Amino acid sequence: MSREIYTCPYCGQELKPWATPEMACWSTRVQYVCFNDNCPYFLKGWDWMRSQFQVNASYRHRFDPVTGETGPLPVWSKDAMKNGIIENQENQCEN
Ligand SMILES: [Zn+2]
């Protein structure tokens, strides 16, 4: 099965298909997220969140291919949300 390739407008890296853990099945709604730890959008987010909200958090670039919308995916650490990355769609459905 081929899938669409989307790239991050901030760093140019390929976005990874991502689903929240309880929805980690390919047939459910999948979004695309930039998980590049050196992405300028992600790196800038730390300073912005700290200055605006006094919290130690950031966000990653997120793209929804169904609606075409983009927006921030809030994360509290470098590894947050990474367990939702769908690397192999064959193994994601448990039923
Ligand atoms: Zn990026």
PDB file of N, CA and C in Angstrom, residues 14-15 17 19 32 44 48 53-54 64 67 76 79 90:
ATOM      1  N   GLU A  14       9.798  14.777   6.280  1.00  0.00           N
ATOM      2  CA  GLU A  14       8.558  14.063   6.042  1.00  0.00           C
ATOM      3  C   GLU A  14       7.727  13.982   7.326  1.00  0.00           C
ATOM      4  N   LEU A  15       6.454  14.281   7.207  1.00  0.00           N
ATOM      5  CA  LEU A  15       5.566  14.147   8.362  1.00  0.00           C
ATOM      6  C   LEU A  15       5.257  12.670   8.570  1.00  0.00           C
ATOM      7  N   PRO A  17       2.765   9.624   9.909  1.00  0.00           N
ATOM      8  CA  PRO A  17       1.371   9.349  10.260  1.00  0.00           C
ATOM      9  C   PRO A  17       1.275   9.106  11.752  1.00  0.00           C
ATOM     10  N   ALA A  19      -1.484   8.781  15.272  1.00  0.00           N
ATOM     11  CA  ALA A  19      -2.816   8.662  15.855  1.00  0.00           C
ATOM     12  C   ALA A  19      -2.679   8.645  17.360  1.00  0.00           C
ATOM     13  N   TYR A  32      -0.973  13.779  10.400  1.00  0.00           N
ATOM     14  CA  TYR A  32       0.451  13.766  10.085  1.00  0.00           C
ATOM     15  C   TYR A  32       1.154  14.807  10.922  1.00  0.00           C
ATOM     16  N   LYS A  44      11.309  26.605  18.579  1.00  0.00           N
ATOM     17  CA  LYS A  44      10.828  27.921  18.982  1.00  0.00           C
ATOM     18  C   LYS A  44       9.702  27.814  20.005  1.00  0.00           C
ATOM     19  N   TRP A  48       8.458  30.140  23.354  1.00  0.00           N
ATOM     20  CA  TRP A  48       7.168  30.831  23.255  1.00  0.00           C
ATOM     21  C   TRP A  48       6.241  30.409  24.391  1.00  0.00           C
ATOM     22  N   PHE A  53       3.080  31.373  28.745  1.00  0.00           N
ATOM     23  CA  PHE A  53       2.289  30.632  29.736  1.00  0.00           C
ATOM     24  C   PHE A  53       3.101  30.135  30.923  1.00  0.00           C
ATOM     25  N   GLN A  54       4.415  30.437  30.965  1.00  0.00           N
ATOM     26  CA  GLN A  54       5.285  29.976  32.045  1.00  0.00           C
ATOM     27  C   GLN A  54       5.214  28.458  32.224  1.00  0.00           C
ATOM     28  N   ASP A  64      -3.788  17.693   9.135  1.00  0.00           N
ATOM     29  CA  ASP A  64      -4.914  16.768   9.016  1.00  0.00           C
ATOM     30  C   ASP A  64      -5.283  16.643   7.535  1.00  0.00           C
ATOM     31  N   THR A  67      -9.181  17.280   6.487  1.00  0.00           N
ATOM     32  CA  THR A  67      -9.714  18.641   6.424  1.00  0.00           C
ATOM     33  C   THR A  67      -8.739  19.612   5.772  1.00  0.00           C
ATOM     34  N   TRP A  76       4.902  17.948  25.820  1.00  0.00           N
ATOM     35  CA  TRP A  76       5.558  18.365  27.056  1.00  0.00           C
ATOM     36  C   TRP A  76       6.993  17.863  27.136  1.00  0.00           C
ATOM     37  N   ASP A  79       9.925  13.340  23.648  1.00  0.00           N
ATOM     38  CA  ASP A  79       9.409  12.021  23.306  1.00  0.00           C
ATOM     39  C   ASP A  79       7.893  11.911  23.440  1.00  0.00           C
ATOM     40  N   GLU A  90       0.326  -2.512   9.364  1.00  0.00           N
ATOM     41  CA  GLU A  90      -0.132  -3.891   9.510  1.00  0.00           C
ATOM     42  C   GLU A  90      -0.286  -4.283  10.982  1.00  0.00           C
TER      43      GLU A  90
END
